[in-house]
Amino acid sequence: MNRLTLGLVASALALWMGQLAAQTTYPSKPIRLIVPAPAGGPSDAAARALAKGMNSGLGYEVLVDNRPGGNTGIGAGVALSAAPDGYTLLFALASNAGLPHLSKTSPYKSLAEFSPIATIGGNTQCLVVPPTVPARTLAEFAAYAKTSAKPLMRGSNNVAEDMVAGQITGALGFTLERVPYKGAPQMLPDLLEGRIQAAVLPVGASAPHVRSGRLVMLGCSMSERITALPTVPTLSESGVSAAPLITAHFVLGPPRLPAEIVERLAAAVRQAAQSSEFRQEMERLLIVGSFRSPAETRDLMLQAEAQYVQFVRETGASID
């Protein structure tokens, strides 16, 4: 056996031993789950429920690390540059798929750069207004915006909200002035007090205030009405023909995450997602959707990205 052959055999053996070690010893310490949204919102609550459920399956604690800002780009950038060892993960929003197409400052060119691990349910996005706004339907809101003496202000903290707002304003022919926030918890005080006149928010973040009468929900981006809010119409029922926005939370790893670690983590997510405690929390948060495998997750990521690409192509939208 010549020296070249011996070298190739040695390299293959080293790779196999490394993969075997990763499979048999991972994890050996706590895992960080980066959430690109602030604490207190529905995505944060879902991440914490998932992390708690994964602890028993992995034998080590999964710690939530909130990194809001940059339209979810700051947290995603931290995860993107992490070592591919399975100890730093990203709890991505589906809106992360749109960031590279809406912002020149995105730390990645495609969400497909990350290693897909699993998918759990996502946040349905709904347009809400304070009761001081004289509108109880989307048509009334559009008419009010068109005749208002000054532009109406819309709070925003991620690109999913911007896309849904763009679908609404484009279909109904009016404009809103975008006001950026780090997250829903920071936006809500201004919305509830009427300092801004509208927001597209996850249904779980706004539903308690709708039930208390402090907000009015005008429409939601999904194919069917929400069971818990049966009087709120879908956007399509209100004249917005655009396809409902794909909503999901993706559990992702840095690029080149070894397959053995991906499989180990996917199994832990599946186990957590099947627990009654986790399902009850998702129902409380009004988060819909089911577990998806790594391959299914990659497919859904690409579908979500395609929605944003089409939206940007048709509207020229940007958040820079």
CSV table of C-alpha atoms in Angstrom, one decimal:
chain,number,residue,atom,x,y,z
A,1,MET,CA,0.0,0.0,0.0
A,2,ASN,CA,1.6,3.3,-1.1
A,3,ARG,CA,1.9,6.5,1.0
A,4,LEU,CA,-1.0,8.2,-0.9
A,5,THR,CA,-3.4,5.3,-0.2
A,6,LEU,CA,-2.3,5.1,3.4
A,7,GLY,CA,-3.0,8.9,3.7
A,8,LEU,CA,-6.5,8.5,2.3
A,9,VAL,CA,-7.3,5.6,4.6
A,10,ALA,CA,-6.0,7.5,7.6
A,11,SER,CA,-8.1,10.5,6.6
A,12,ALA,CA,-11.3,8.4,6.2
A,13,LEU,CA,-10.6,6.7,9.5
A,14,ALA,CA,-10.2,10.0,11.3
A,15,LEU,CA,-13.4,11.3,9.8
A,16,TRP,CA,-15.3,8.2,10.8
A,17,MET,CA,-13.9,8.3,14.3
A,18,GLY,CA,-14.9,12.0,14.6
A,19,GLN,CA,-18.4,11.2,13.5
A,20,LEU,CA,-18.6,8.3,15.9
A,21,ALA,CA,-17.4,10.5,18.7
A,22,ALA,CA,-19.9,13.2,18.0
A,23,GLN,CA,-22.7,10.6,17.9
A,24,THR,CA,-21.7,8.9,21.2
A,25,THR,CA,-20.6,11.9,23.3
A,26,TYR,CA,-22.9,14.7,22.1
A,27,PRO,CA,-24.1,16.6,24.0
A,28,SER,CA,-21.6,16.9,26.9
A,29,LYS,CA,-22.5,20.4,28.1
A,30,PRO,CA,-25.5,22.8,27.9
A,31,ILE,CA,-26.7,24.0,24.5
A,32,ARG,CA,-27.5,27.6,23.6
A,33,LEU,CA,-30.7,28.3,21.7
A,34,ILE,CA,-30.6,31.8,20.2
A,35,VAL,CA,-33.9,33.6,19.8
A,36,PRO,CA,-33.7,36.6,17.5
A,37,ALA,CA,-36.6,38.3,19.3
A,38,PRO,CA,-36.9,39.9,22.7
A,39,ALA,CA,-38.1,38.1,25.8
A,40,GLY,CA,-41.8,38.2,26.5
A,41,GLY,CA,-43.2,37.7,23.0
A,42,PRO,CA,-44.9,34.6,21.6
A,43,SER,CA,-41.7,33.3,19.8
A,44,ASP,CA,-39.7,33.6,23.0
A,45,ALA,CA,-42.4,31.7,24.9
A,46,ALA,CA,-42.4,29.0,22.2
A,47,ALA,CA,-38.7,28.7,22.4
A,48,ARG,CA,-38.6,28.4,26.1
A,49,ALA,CA,-41.3,25.7,26.0
A,50,LEU,CA,-39.3,23.8,23.4
A,51,ALA,CA,-36.0,24.2,25.3
A,52,LYS,CA,-37.7,22.9,28.5
A,53,GLY,CA,-39.0,19.9,26.6
A,54,MET,CA,-35.6,19.1,25.0
A,55,ASN,CA,-33.8,19.1,28.3
A,56,SER,CA,-35.0,15.6,29.2
A,57,GLY,CA,-34.3,14.2,25.8
A,58,LEU,CA,-30.7,15.5,25.6
A,59,GLY,CA,-29.7,15.2,29.3
A,60,TYR,CA,-28.3,18.7,29.3
A,61,GLU,CA,-30.0,22.0,29.7
A,62,VAL,CA,-31.0,24.0,26.6
A,63,LEU,CA,-30.6,27.7,27.5
A,64,VAL,CA,-32.5,30.4,25.6
A,65,ASP,CA,-30.4,33.4,24.6
A,66,ASN,CA,-32.4,36.4,23.3
A,67,ARG,CA,-30.6,38.4,20.7
A,68,PRO,CA,-33.2,40.8,19.3
A,69,GLY,CA,-32.6,43.6,16.7
A,70,GLY,CA,-31.7,44.0,13.1
A,71,ASN,CA,-35.1,42.6,12.0
A,72,THR,CA,-34.0,39.3,13.5
A,73,GLY,CA,-30.6,39.5,11.8
A,74,ILE,CA,-28.5,40.1,14.9
A,75,GLY,CA,-29.3,36.8,16.5
A,76,ALA,CA,-29.2,34.9,13.2
A,77,GLY,CA,-25.7,36.3,12.5
A,78,VAL,CA,-24.4,35.0,15.9
A,79,ALA,CA,-25.7,31.5,15.1
A,80,LEU,CA,-24.3,31.7,11.6
A,81,SER,CA,-20.8,32.3,12.8
A,82,ALA,CA,-20.9,29.7,15.6
A,83,ALA,CA,-18.8,26.6,15.6
A,84,PRO,CA,-20.7,23.6,13.9
A,85,ASP,CA,-20.6,21.5,17.1
A,86,GLY,CA,-24.2,21.6,18.1
A,87,TYR,CA,-23.9,23.8,21.1
A,88,THR,CA,-25.3,27.0,19.4
A,89,LEU,CA,-28.6,26.7,17.7
A,90,LEU,CA,-31.0,29.3,16.2
A,91,PHE,CA,-34.8,29.4,16.8
A,92,ALA,CA,-35.5,31.2,13.5
A,93,LEU,CA,-38.7,32.8,12.5
A,94,ALA,CA,-40.0,32.1,9.0
A,95,SER,CA,-39.4,35.8,8.4
A,96,ASN,CA,-35.7,35.1,8.6
A,97,ALA,CA,-36.1,33.7,5.1
A,98,GLY,CA,-37.1,37.1,3.8
A,99,LEU,CA,-34.4,39.2,5.5
A,100,PRO,CA,-31.7,38.8,2.7
A,101,HIS,CA,-34.1,40.0,0.1
A,102,LEU,CA,-35.4,43.0,2.0
A,103,SER,CA,-32.2,44.2,3.6
A,104,LYS,CA,-28.7,44.7,2.3
A,105,THR,CA,-27.3,44.3,5.9
A,106,SER,CA,-28.5,40.7,6.3
A,107,PRO,CA,-25.6,38.6,7.6
A,108,TYR,CA,-26.6,35.7,5.2
A,109,LYS,CA,-27.7,35.5,1.6
A,110,SER,CA,-30.1,32.7,2.1
A,111,LEU,CA,-31.6,30.9,5.1
A,112,ALA,CA,-30.5,27.7,3.3
A,113,GLU,CA,-26.9,28.5,4.5
A,114,PHE,CA,-28.0,27.1,7.9
A,115,SER,CA,-28.3,23.4,8.8
A,116,PRO,CA,-32.0,22.5,9.1
A,117,ILE,CA,-32.9,20.5,12.2
A,118,ALA,CA,-36.7,20.7,12.8
A,119,THR,CA,-39.8,22.9,12.5
A,120,ILE,CA,-42.5,23.6,15.0
A,121,GLY,CA,-45.6,25.7,14.6
A,122,GLY,CA,-45.6,29.4,13.7
A,123,ASN,CA,-47.3,32.7,14.5
A,124,THR,CA,-50.2,33.8,12.4
A,125,GLN,CA,-49.9,37.5,11.6
A,126,CYS,CA,-52.9,39.8,12.1
A,127,LEU,CA,-53.5,43.5,11.6
A,128,VAL,CA,-54.6,45.2,14.8
A,129,VAL,CA,-55.5,48.8,15.6
A,130,PRO,CA,-56.4,50.6,18.9
A,131,PRO,CA,-60.1,51.3,19.4
A,132,THR,CA,-59.5,55.0,18.9
A,133,VAL,CA,-59.0,54.3,15.2
A,134,PRO,CA,-62.5,54.6,13.6
A,135,ALA,CA,-62.4,51.3,11.8
A,136,ARG,CA,-63.7,47.8,12.5
A,137,THR,CA,-63.0,46.2,9.1
A,138,LEU,CA,-60.0,46.4,6.8
A,139,ALA,CA,-62.1,48.3,4.2
A,140,GLU,CA,-63.0,50.9,6.8
A,141,PHE,CA,-59.3,51.1,7.8
A,142,ALA,CA,-58.2,51.6,4.2
A,143,ALA,CA,-60.8,54.4,3.8
A,144,TYR,CA,-59.7,56.1,7.0
A,145,ALA,CA,-56.0,55.9,6.0
A,146,LYS,CA,-56.7,57.4,2.6
A,147,THR,CA,-58.6,60.4,4.0
A,148,SER,CA,-56.4,61.0,7.1
A,149,ALA,CA,-54.8,64.4,7.3
A,150,LYS,CA,-51.4,62.9,8.2
A,151,PRO,CA,-49.9,59.4,7.5
A,152,LEU,CA,-51.0,56.7,9.8
A,153,MET,CA,-48.1,55.0,11.7
A,154,ARG,CA,-47.6,51.2,11.7
A,155,GLY,CA,-45.3,49.5,14.2
A,156,SER,CA,-43.0,46.8,12.9
A,157,ASN,CA,-40.4,44.5,14.4
A,158,ASN,CA,-39.8,41.9,11.7
A,159,VAL,CA,-40.0,41.3,8.0
A,160,ALA,CA,-43.0,38.9,8.2
A,161,GLU,CA,-45.1,41.8,9.6
A,162,ASP,CA,-43.8,44.1,6.8
A,163,MET,CA,-44.7,41.5,4.1
A,164,VAL,CA,-48.3,41.1,5.5
A,165,ALA,CA,-48.7,44.8,5.8
A,166,GLY,CA,-47.5,45.2,2.2
A,167,GLN,CA,-50.0,42.7,1.0
A,168,ILE,CA,-52.8,44.6,2.7
A,169,THR,CA,-51.8,48.1,1.7
A,170,GLY,CA,-51.0,47.0,-1.9
A,171,ALA,CA,-54.3,45.2,-2.3
A,172,LEU,CA,-56.5,48.0,-0.8
A,173,GLY,CA,-54.5,50.9,-2.1
A,174,PHE,CA,-53.3,52.9,0.8
A,175,THR,CA,-50.0,53.6,2.7
A,176,LEU,CA,-48.8,53.4,6.3
A,177,GLU,CA,-45.6,54.9,7.7
A,178,ARG,CA,-43.4,52.2,9.2
A,179,VAL,CA,-42.0,52.7,12.7
A,180,PRO,CA,-39.4,50.1,13.7
A,181,TYR,CA,-39.3,48.3,17.1
A,182,LYS,CA,-37.1,45.6,18.5
A,183,GLY,CA,-40.0,43.4,19.3
A,184,ALA,CA,-43.7,43.1,20.2
A,185,PRO,CA,-43.2,43.8,23.9
A,186,GLN,CA,-41.6,47.2,23.0
A,187,MET,CA,-44.3,48.0,20.5
A,188,LEU,CA,-47.4,47.2,22.4
A,189,PRO,CA,-47.4,50.2,24.9
A,190,ASP,CA,-47.3,52.6,22.0
A,191,LEU,CA,-50.0,50.7,20.1
A,192,LEU,CA,-52.3,50.4,23.2
A,193,GLU,CA,-52.0,54.1,23.9
A,194,GLY,CA,-52.7,55.0,20.3
A,195,ARG,CA,-49.3,56.6,19.7
A,196,ILE,CA,-49.1,54.4,16.6
A,197,GLN,CA,-52.3,53.6,14.7
A,198,ALA,CA,-51.7,50.0,13.5
A,199,ALA,CA,-49.5,46.9,13.7
A,200,VAL,CA,-49.3,43.5,12.2
A,201,LEU,CA,-48.6,41.2,15.1
A,202,PRO,CA,-48.6,37.5,15.9
A,203,VAL,CA,-52.0,36.5,17.0
A,204,GLY,CA,-50.7,35.2,20.3
A,205,ALA,CA,-49.3,38.6,21.2
A,206,SER,CA,-52.4,40.6,20.3
A,207,ALA,CA,-55.3,38.2,21.2
A,208,PRO,CA,-55.3,39.0,25.0
A,209,HIS,CA,-55.7,42.7,24.2
A,210,VAL,CA,-58.4,42.0,21.6
A,211,ARG,CA,-60.3,40.0,24.2
A,212,SER,CA,-60.0,42.8,26.8
A,213,GLY,CA,-61.2,45.4,24.2
A,214,ARG,CA,-57.9,47.3,24.1
A,215,LEU,CA,-57.2,46.3,20.5
A,216,VAL,CA,-59.3,45.6,17.5
A,217,MET,CA,-58.3,42.8,15.1
A,218,LEU,CA,-59.2,43.5,11.5
A,219,GLY,CA,-57.8,40.4,9.7
A,220,CYS,CA,-55.4,37.5,9.8
A,221,SER,CA,-53.0,36.0,7.2
A,222,MET,CA,-54.2,32.4,7.0
A,223,SER,CA,-56.4,30.3,4.9
A,224,GLU,CA,-59.1,29.7,7.5
A,225,ARG,CA,-60.4,31.7,10.5
A,226,ILE,CA,-58.8,31.1,13.8
A,227,THR,CA,-60.9,28.8,16.0
A,228,ALA,CA,-60.4,30.8,19.1
A,229,LEU,CA,-61.3,34.1,17.3
A,230,PRO,CA,-64.1,33.0,14.9
A,231,THR,CA,-65.4,36.6,14.2
A,232,VAL,CA,-62.0,37.8,12.8
A,233,PRO,CA,-62.0,37.4,9.0
A,234,THR,CA,-59.0,36.1,7.0
A,235,LEU,CA,-57.3,38.6,4.7
A,236,SER,CA,-58.7,36.9,1.6
A,237,GLU,CA,-62.2,37.4,3.0
A,238,SER,CA,-61.3,41.1,3.2
A,239,GLY,CA,-60.1,41.6,-0.4
A,240,VAL,CA,-56.4,40.6,0.0
A,241,SER,CA,-55.8,37.9,-2.6
A,242,ALA,CA,-52.2,37.2,-1.8
A,243,ALA,CA,-51.3,33.7,-0.6
A,244,PRO,CA,-51.2,33.4,3.2
A,245,LEU,CA,-47.8,33.9,4.6
A,246,ILE,CA,-45.9,30.7,5.5
A,247,THR,CA,-45.4,30.8,9.3
A,248,ALA,CA,-43.1,28.5,11.3
A,249,HIS,CA,-40.3,28.4,13.8
A,250,PHE,CA,-37.2,26.7,12.5
A,251,VAL,CA,-34.6,25.1,14.7
A,252,LEU,CA,-31.4,25.5,12.8
A,253,GLY,CA,-27.7,25.0,13.3
A,254,PRO,CA,-24.6,26.7,11.9
A,255,PRO,CA,-23.5,25.6,8.4
A,256,ARG,CA,-21.9,22.2,8.1
A,257,LEU,CA,-23.4,20.8,11.3
A,258,PRO,CA,-22.6,17.0,11.3
A,259,ALA,CA,-25.5,14.7,10.3
A,260,GLU,CA,-25.3,12.7,13.5
A,261,ILE,CA,-25.8,15.9,15.6
A,262,VAL,CA,-28.7,17.0,13.4
A,263,GLU,CA,-30.4,13.7,13.9
A,264,ARG,CA,-29.8,13.8,17.7
A,265,LEU,CA,-31.3,17.2,17.9
A,266,ALA,CA,-34.2,16.5,15.6
A,267,ALA,CA,-35.2,13.5,17.8
A,268,ALA,CA,-35.1,15.7,20.9
A,269,VAL,CA,-37.3,18.4,19.2
A,270,ARG,CA,-39.7,15.7,18.1
A,271,GLN,CA,-39.9,14.2,21.6
A,272,ALA,CA,-40.5,17.7,23.1
A,273,ALA,CA,-43.1,18.6,20.5
A,274,GLN,CA,-45.1,15.5,21.2
A,275,SER,CA,-45.4,16.2,25.0
A,276,SER,CA,-48.8,17.3,26.3
A,277,GLU,CA,-47.2,20.2,28.2
A,278,PHE,CA,-45.7,21.6,25.0
A,279,ARG,CA,-48.9,21.2,23.0
A,280,GLN,CA,-50.9,22.9,25.7
A,281,GLU,CA,-48.5,25.9,25.6
A,282,MET,CA,-48.8,26.1,21.8
A,283,GLU,CA,-52.6,26.2,22.1
A,284,ARG,CA,-52.3,29.0,24.7
A,285,LEU,CA,-50.1,31.0,22.4
A,286,LEU,CA,-52.3,30.2,19.4
A,287,ILE,CA,-49.3,28.8,17.5
A,288,VAL,CA,-50.3,26.3,14.8
A,289,GLY,CA,-48.3,23.7,12.9
A,290,SER,CA,-46.6,20.4,13.5
A,291,PHE,CA,-43.1,19.0,13.8
A,292,ARG,CA,-41.2,18.6,10.6
A,293,SER,CA,-38.0,16.6,9.9
A,294,PRO,CA,-34.7,18.1,8.8
A,295,ALA,CA,-35.5,17.4,5.1
A,296,GLU,CA,-39.1,18.8,5.5
A,297,THR,CA,-37.7,21.8,7.3
A,298,ARG,CA,-35.3,22.6,4.4
A,299,ASP,CA,-38.2,22.4,1.9
A,300,LEU,CA,-40.4,24.7,4.0
A,301,MET,CA,-37.5,27.2,4.4
A,302,LEU,CA,-37.1,27.3,0.6
A,303,GLN,CA,-40.9,27.8,0.2
A,304,ALA,CA,-40.9,30.7,2.7
A,305,GLU,CA,-38.0,32.3,0.9
A,306,ALA,CA,-39.7,32.0,-2.4
A,307,GLN,CA,-42.7,33.9,-1.0
A,308,TYR,CA,-40.4,36.8,0.0
A,309,VAL,CA,-38.6,36.8,-3.3
A,310,GLN,CA,-41.8,37.1,-5.2
A,311,PHE,CA,-43.1,39.8,-2.9
A,312,VAL,CA,-39.9,41.9,-3.3
A,313,ARG,CA,-39.9,41.4,-7.1
A,314,GLU,CA,-43.5,42.5,-7.3
A,315,THR,CA,-43.3,45.5,-4.9
A,316,GLY,CA,-39.7,46.5,-4.7
A,317,ALA,CA,-40.1,46.4,-0.9
A,318,SER,CA,-37.1,47.1,1.3
A,319,ILE,CA,-36.6,47.7,5.1
A,320,ASP,CA,-33.2,49.5,4.8
